[in-house]
Amino acid sequence: MHRPGLAVWLCLLVLIGTFGPIGIHASPIAAAAALGRRALLAPGSLDATSAACASLNSKQLLVNGYFNKVDLSDMHNMLLMASLANDVYPWSKQYNIPLLDVADGLDKEQAARFERLFGEKYRQLGATSIQFLDFYETPHIPITGAAAHAVVLSTPSDVFVAIRGTADAGQVRITGHYYTEKWTIYNTTLDVYYAPYASFVGGLWPQLLPAVKRATAATDSPSTANIYITGHSLGAASAYMAGLSLKEAGFKVSGVYAFDPYHVGYSCEAGQACWVSLYEQHLGDVTYSWWNNQDPIPQLLDFHFQGTPSGSRFGHVHADGRNWMRIVGDKCLSAHNNRLMEACPPEIDAADGAADGACPSKFGDHLPWKILMRIAHCALLQPQQQQQQPPPANARLASRLQQQQRSKEGLRLSACSSSSVWNILLGLPPPGRK
């Protein structure tokens, strides 16, 4: 296997420091660390975990109503999509694949192991078909160019797409490139940053489009199948682009979930056609994004250009924070129309233990499993503390009607899932409630 040169090794040292072994702690807040060592679901463990809920078929979380298609902002949805965004990375302990091998590109045996273990878990969660997509710009020396990886799952009614973020050494290289490329979508030519352009447009899209066609064809009603897309970091940027591209291609894109996203393109200047305005026009109401504490990646390009996400032209979709959640300590808070989209709002300043006006970047906050565990903590242990972004008025009405019509069986499913989901999604026993 070809090994990286010095520049890439330096980049990988940052990744090793970020994604290296983390100790397991007992408290729910510190449980984020445990995901660094967690095992993916072992065959048979679902049955033992959900024995008390067997009549509800609670293990099939993708198809049993746990995923709320009426209220997309439901924290259960956030948890499921964060799990997919995390599990699409092949460095979880159960895969037994060293980080540097991931960076070099998986060999055939490692890729087969990843696909087998991922498939075992998500088929038990309700997936009926799973496709694995891989692209290397330089296949024989994958550390030198762009790369892209995704998984496409189908259920009888829906399609789920999970896109991996930066893991290959070639991806580490391109995320440091700040120049833009021209991308035409919906008859509009946009400036988008090189990393998501190279990874998605040049790499993933030619495979993703036919894969989604096959996945929708495998559903019971291909013409009405919902498409839900998720990703973390560069994978989140690609998830945005995938959503827009699939909608333009005629698919029913019903939800996009982005966790600590890398930038795609510019915010708007007066009279300018730009990434943010075009995306919000087509998918703004069904897109939900997350920023974990002091993770620097969501504002990486803002740091470079000395701006802020809400104050520069290098902004994200929903620069005002609409449909954004900011994790503050172990709480999940709406960032709409407040200062939580800034780099160092008072809440983040206080959460780091010293309200001194300084919020140093913490690359550890970018860990996909840390984000997943904090969302799990919010969704399963602190539901009363959530300040979720309210969905549009019509969705709120539908959600209220749905809640009124819930049966005792449905409530029992929710109670059952709160304990069993820790094992089903996270491979961990549930921590004690406070």
PDB file of N, CA and C in Angstrom, residues 49-101:
ATOM      1  N   THR A  49     -31.669  -7.326  23.257  1.00  0.00           N
ATOM      2  CA  THR A  49     -31.917  -5.966  23.731  1.00  0.00           C
ATOM      3  C   THR A  49     -33.387  -5.601  23.686  1.00  0.00           C
ATOM      4  N   SER A  50     -34.053  -5.959  22.619  1.00  0.00           N
ATOM      5  CA  SER A  50     -35.432  -5.510  22.412  1.00  0.00           C
ATOM      6  C   SER A  50     -36.448  -6.608  22.694  1.00  0.00           C
ATOM      7  N   ALA A  51     -36.065  -7.597  23.513  1.00  0.00           N
ATOM      8  CA  ALA A  51     -36.983  -8.709  23.787  1.00  0.00           C
ATOM      9  C   ALA A  51     -38.301  -8.212  24.362  1.00  0.00           C
ATOM     10  N   ALA A  52     -38.209  -7.212  25.266  1.00  0.00           N
ATOM     11  CA  ALA A  52     -39.425  -6.707  25.909  1.00  0.00           C
ATOM     12  C   ALA A  52     -40.298  -5.942  24.936  1.00  0.00           C
ATOM     13  N   CYS A  53     -39.752  -5.566  23.784  1.00  0.00           N
ATOM     14  CA  CYS A  53     -40.493  -4.755  22.811  1.00  0.00           C
ATOM     15  C   CYS A  53     -40.732  -5.523  21.520  1.00  0.00           C
ATOM     16  N   ALA A  54     -40.566  -6.823  21.567  1.00  0.00           N
ATOM     17  CA  ALA A  54     -40.597  -7.610  20.338  1.00  0.00           C
ATOM     18  C   ALA A  54     -41.907  -7.443  19.582  1.00  0.00           C
ATOM     19  N   SER A  55     -43.002  -7.302  20.329  1.00  0.00           N
ATOM     20  CA  SER A  55     -44.300  -7.205  19.651  1.00  0.00           C
ATOM     21  C   SER A  55     -44.422  -5.919  18.847  1.00  0.00           C
ATOM     22  N   LEU A  56     -43.577  -4.939  19.163  1.00  0.00           N
ATOM     23  CA  LEU A  56     -43.617  -3.669  18.440  1.00  0.00           C
ATOM     24  C   LEU A  56     -42.650  -3.649  17.276  1.00  0.00           C
ATOM     25  N   ASN A  57     -41.845  -4.725  17.116  1.00  0.00           N
ATOM     26  CA  ASN A  57     -40.832  -4.733  16.080  1.00  0.00           C
ATOM     27  C   ASN A  57     -39.948  -3.505  16.201  1.00  0.00           C
ATOM     28  N   SER A  58     -39.585  -3.140  17.424  1.00  0.00           N
ATOM     29  CA  SER A  58     -38.925  -1.861  17.673  1.00  0.00           C
ATOM     30  C   SER A  58     -37.537  -1.769  17.089  1.00  0.00           C
ATOM     31  N   LYS A  59     -36.936  -2.923  16.730  1.00  0.00           N
ATOM     32  CA  LYS A  59     -35.589  -2.846  16.206  1.00  0.00           C
ATOM     33  C   LYS A  59     -35.551  -2.236  14.807  1.00  0.00           C
ATOM     34  N   GLN A  60     -36.639  -2.275  14.059  1.00  0.00           N
ATOM     35  CA  GLN A  60     -36.624  -1.754  12.701  1.00  0.00           C
ATOM     36  C   GLN A  60     -36.938  -0.265  12.701  1.00  0.00           C
ATOM     37  N   LEU A  61     -35.997   0.500  13.205  1.00  0.00           N
ATOM     38  CA  LEU A  61     -36.234   1.928  13.436  1.00  0.00           C
ATOM     39  C   LEU A  61     -36.408   2.728  12.147  1.00  0.00           C
ATOM     40  N   LEU A  62     -35.937   2.209  11.036  1.00  0.00           N
ATOM     41  CA  LEU A  62     -36.087   2.928   9.776  1.00  0.00           C
ATOM     42  C   LEU A  62     -37.496   2.824   9.206  1.00  0.00           C
ATOM     43  N   VAL A  63     -38.275   1.828   9.682  1.00  0.00           N
ATOM     44  CA  VAL A  63     -39.563   1.579   9.028  1.00  0.00           C
ATOM     45  C   VAL A  63     -40.741   1.496   9.988  1.00  0.00           C
ATOM     46  N   ASN A  64     -40.501   1.508  11.307  1.00  0.00           N
ATOM     47  CA  ASN A  64     -41.595   1.240  12.248  1.00  0.00           C
ATOM     48  C   ASN A  64     -42.255   2.502  12.794  1.00  0.00           C
ATOM     49  N   GLY A  65     -41.960   3.666  12.205  1.00  0.00           N
ATOM     50  CA  GLY A  65     -42.556   4.911  12.678  1.00  0.00           C
ATOM     51  C   GLY A  65     -41.669   5.699  13.607  1.00  0.00           C
ATOM     52  N   TYR A  66     -40.546   5.130  14.014  1.00  0.00           N
ATOM     53  CA  TYR A  66     -39.610   5.869  14.867  1.00  0.00           C
ATOM     54  C   TYR A  66     -39.095   7.101  14.128  1.00  0.00           C
ATOM     55  N   PHE A  67     -38.802   6.939  12.823  1.00  0.00           N
ATOM     56  CA  PHE A  67     -38.424   8.081  11.988  1.00  0.00           C
ATOM     57  C   PHE A  67     -39.694   8.817  11.594  1.00  0.00           C
ATOM     58  N   ASN A  68     -39.792  10.086  11.988  1.00  0.00           N
ATOM     59  CA  ASN A  68     -41.011  10.871  11.850  1.00  0.00           C
ATOM     60  C   ASN A  68     -41.001  11.619  10.519  1.00  0.00           C
ATOM     61  N   LYS A  69     -41.823  11.166   9.580  1.00  0.00           N
ATOM     62  CA  LYS A  69     -41.842  11.786   8.250  1.00  0.00           C
ATOM     63  C   LYS A  69     -42.744  13.009   8.174  1.00  0.00           C
ATOM     64  N   VAL A  70     -43.481  13.270   9.242  1.00  0.00           N
ATOM     65  CA  VAL A  70     -44.335  14.460   9.280  1.00  0.00           C
ATOM     66  C   VAL A  70     -43.582  15.638   9.893  1.00  0.00           C
ATOM     67  N   ASP A  71     -42.941  15.414  11.023  1.00  0.00           N
ATOM     68  CA  ASP A  71     -42.147  16.453  11.681  1.00  0.00           C
ATOM     69  C   ASP A  71     -40.681  16.094  11.525  1.00  0.00           C
ATOM     70  N   LEU A  72     -40.048  16.652  10.498  1.00  0.00           N
ATOM     71  CA  LEU A  72     -38.657  16.309  10.194  1.00  0.00           C
ATOM     72  C   LEU A  72     -37.693  16.745  11.279  1.00  0.00           C
ATOM     73  N   SER A  73     -38.091  17.696  12.120  1.00  0.00           N
ATOM     74  CA  SER A  73     -37.214  18.186  13.172  1.00  0.00           C
ATOM     75  C   SER A  73     -37.251  17.315  14.420  1.00  0.00           C
ATOM     76  N   ASP A  74     -38.023  16.232  14.404  1.00  0.00           N
ATOM     77  CA  ASP A  74     -38.093  15.302  15.530  1.00  0.00           C
ATOM     78  C   ASP A  74     -36.676  14.849  15.899  1.00  0.00           C
ATOM     79  N   MET A  75     -36.351  14.865  17.191  1.00  0.00           N
ATOM     80  CA  MET A  75     -35.009  14.488  17.626  1.00  0.00           C
ATOM     81  C   MET A  75     -34.700  13.029  17.316  1.00  0.00           C
ATOM     82  N   HIS A  76     -35.713  12.168  17.205  1.00  0.00           N
ATOM     83  CA  HIS A  76     -35.464  10.789  16.806  1.00  0.00           C
ATOM     84  C   HIS A  76     -34.896  10.738  15.387  1.00  0.00           C
ATOM     85  N   ASN A  77     -35.391  11.614  14.513  1.00  0.00           N
ATOM     86  CA  ASN A  77     -34.840  11.700  13.164  1.00  0.00           C
ATOM     87  C   ASN A  77     -33.378  12.127  13.211  1.00  0.00           C
ATOM     88  N   MET A  78     -33.103  13.145  14.029  1.00  0.00           N
ATOM     89  CA  MET A  78     -31.727  13.638  14.141  1.00  0.00           C
ATOM     90  C   MET A  78     -30.804  12.507  14.585  1.00  0.00           C
ATOM     91  N   LEU A  79     -31.283  11.704  15.532  1.00  0.00           N
ATOM     92  CA  LEU A  79     -30.466  10.619  16.065  1.00  0.00           C
ATOM     93  C   LEU A  79     -30.211   9.547  15.005  1.00  0.00           C
ATOM     94  N   LEU A  80     -31.235   9.151  14.294  1.00  0.00           N
ATOM     95  CA  LEU A  80     -31.056   8.145  13.251  1.00  0.00           C
ATOM     96  C   LEU A  80     -30.104   8.626  12.170  1.00  0.00           C
ATOM     97  N   MET A  81     -30.257   9.870  11.754  1.00  0.00           N
ATOM     98  CA  MET A  81     -29.409  10.382  10.677  1.00  0.00           C
ATOM     99  C   MET A  81     -27.984  10.619  11.160  1.00  0.00           C
ATOM    100  N   ALA A  82     -27.816  11.009  12.418  1.00  0.00           N
ATOM    101  CA  ALA A  82     -26.462  11.146  12.971  1.00  0.00           C
ATOM    102  C   ALA A  82     -25.787   9.781  13.060  1.00  0.00           C
ATOM    103  N   SER A  83     -26.565   8.750  13.377  1.00  0.00           N
ATOM    104  CA  SER A  83     -26.013   7.397  13.413  1.00  0.00           C
ATOM    105  C   SER A  83     -25.523   6.965  12.038  1.00  0.00           C
ATOM    106  N   LEU A  84     -26.319   7.209  11.019  1.00  0.00           N
ATOM    107  CA  LEU A  84     -25.894   6.884   9.659  1.00  0.00           C
ATOM    108  C   LEU A  84     -24.642   7.669   9.260  1.00  0.00           C
ATOM    109  N   ALA A  85     -24.627   8.966   9.582  1.00  0.00           N
ATOM    110  CA  ALA A  85     -23.486   9.806   9.219  1.00  0.00           C
ATOM    111  C   ALA A  85     -22.211   9.345   9.911  1.00  0.00           C
ATOM    112  N   ASN A  86     -22.338   8.797  11.128  1.00  0.00           N
ATOM    113  CA  ASN A  86     -21.177   8.274  11.843  1.00  0.00           C
ATOM    114  C   ASN A  86     -20.758   6.903  11.308  1.00  0.00           C
ATOM    115  N   ASP A  87     -21.737   6.021  11.099  1.00  0.00           N
ATOM    116  CA  ASP A  87     -21.414   4.641  10.752  1.00  0.00           C
ATOM    117  C   ASP A  87     -20.838   4.483   9.359  1.00  0.00           C
ATOM    118  N   VAL A  88     -21.005   5.488   8.501  1.00  0.00           N
ATOM    119  CA  VAL A  88     -20.460   5.384   7.156  1.00  0.00           C
ATOM    120  C   VAL A  88     -18.934   5.534   7.159  1.00  0.00           C
ATOM    121  N   TYR A  89     -18.350   5.995   8.282  1.00  0.00           N
ATOM    122  CA  TYR A  89     -16.897   6.000   8.444  1.00  0.00           C
ATOM    123  C   TYR A  89     -16.442   4.586   8.817  1.00  0.00           C
ATOM    124  N   PRO A  90     -15.353   4.083   8.238  1.00  0.00           N
ATOM    125  CA  PRO A  90     -14.945   2.693   8.503  1.00  0.00           C
ATOM    126  C   PRO A  90     -13.946   2.518   9.633  1.00  0.00           C
ATOM    127  N   TRP A  91     -13.778   3.501  10.503  1.00  0.00           N
ATOM    128  CA  TRP A  91     -12.741   3.364  11.526  1.00  0.00           C
ATOM    129  C   TRP A  91     -13.290   3.007  12.907  1.00  0.00           C
ATOM    130  N   SER A  92     -14.572   2.706  13.023  1.00  0.00           N
ATOM    131  CA  SER A  92     -15.087   2.240  14.305  1.00  0.00           C
ATOM    132  C   SER A  92     -14.346   0.976  14.728  1.00  0.00           C
ATOM    133  N   LYS A  93     -14.258   0.752  16.034  1.00  0.00           N
ATOM    134  CA  LYS A  93     -13.436  -0.326  16.569  1.00  0.00           C
ATOM    135  C   LYS A  93     -13.840  -1.692  16.029  1.00  0.00           C
ATOM    136  N   GLN A  94     -15.153  -1.887  15.833  1.00  0.00           N
ATOM    137  CA  GLN A  94     -15.622  -3.189  15.383  1.00  0.00           C
ATOM    138  C   GLN A  94     -15.074  -3.545  14.005  1.00  0.00           C
ATOM    139  N   TYR A  95     -14.822  -2.551  13.171  1.00  0.00           N
ATOM    140  CA  TYR A  95     -14.301  -2.830  11.841  1.00  0.00           C
ATOM    141  C   TYR A  95     -12.861  -3.338  11.901  1.00  0.00           C
ATOM    142  N   ASN A  96     -12.134  -2.949  12.979  1.00  0.00           N
ATOM    143  CA  ASN A  96     -10.742  -3.377  13.154  1.00  0.00           C
ATOM    144  C   ASN A  96      -9.885  -2.942  11.968  1.00  0.00           C
ATOM    145  N   ILE A  97     -10.088  -1.703  11.554  1.00  0.00           N
ATOM    146  CA  ILE A  97      -9.323  -1.144  10.436  1.00  0.00           C
ATOM    147  C   ILE A  97      -8.530   0.048  10.958  1.00  0.00           C
ATOM    148  N   PRO A  98      -7.213   0.002  10.946  1.00  0.00           N
ATOM    149  CA  PRO A  98      -6.410   1.126  11.452  1.00  0.00           C
ATOM    150  C   PRO A  98      -6.683   2.406  10.679  1.00  0.00           C
ATOM    151  N   LEU A  99      -6.577   3.523  11.393  1.00  0.00           N
ATOM    152  CA  LEU A  99      -6.863   4.817  10.786  1.00  0.00           C
ATOM    153  C   LEU A  99      -5.992   5.079   9.566  1.00  0.00           C
ATOM    154  N   LEU A 100      -4.714   4.746   9.635  1.00  0.00           N
ATOM    155  CA  LEU A 100      -3.839   5.022   8.502  1.00  0.00           C
ATOM    156  C   LEU A 100      -4.190   4.166   7.291  1.00  0.00           C
ATOM    157  N   ASP A 101      -4.757   2.981   7.524  1.00  0.00           N
ATOM    158  CA  ASP A 101      -5.233   2.184   6.391  1.00  0.00           C
ATOM    159  C   ASP A 101      -6.457   2.833   5.752  1.00  0.00           C
TER     160      ASP A 101
END
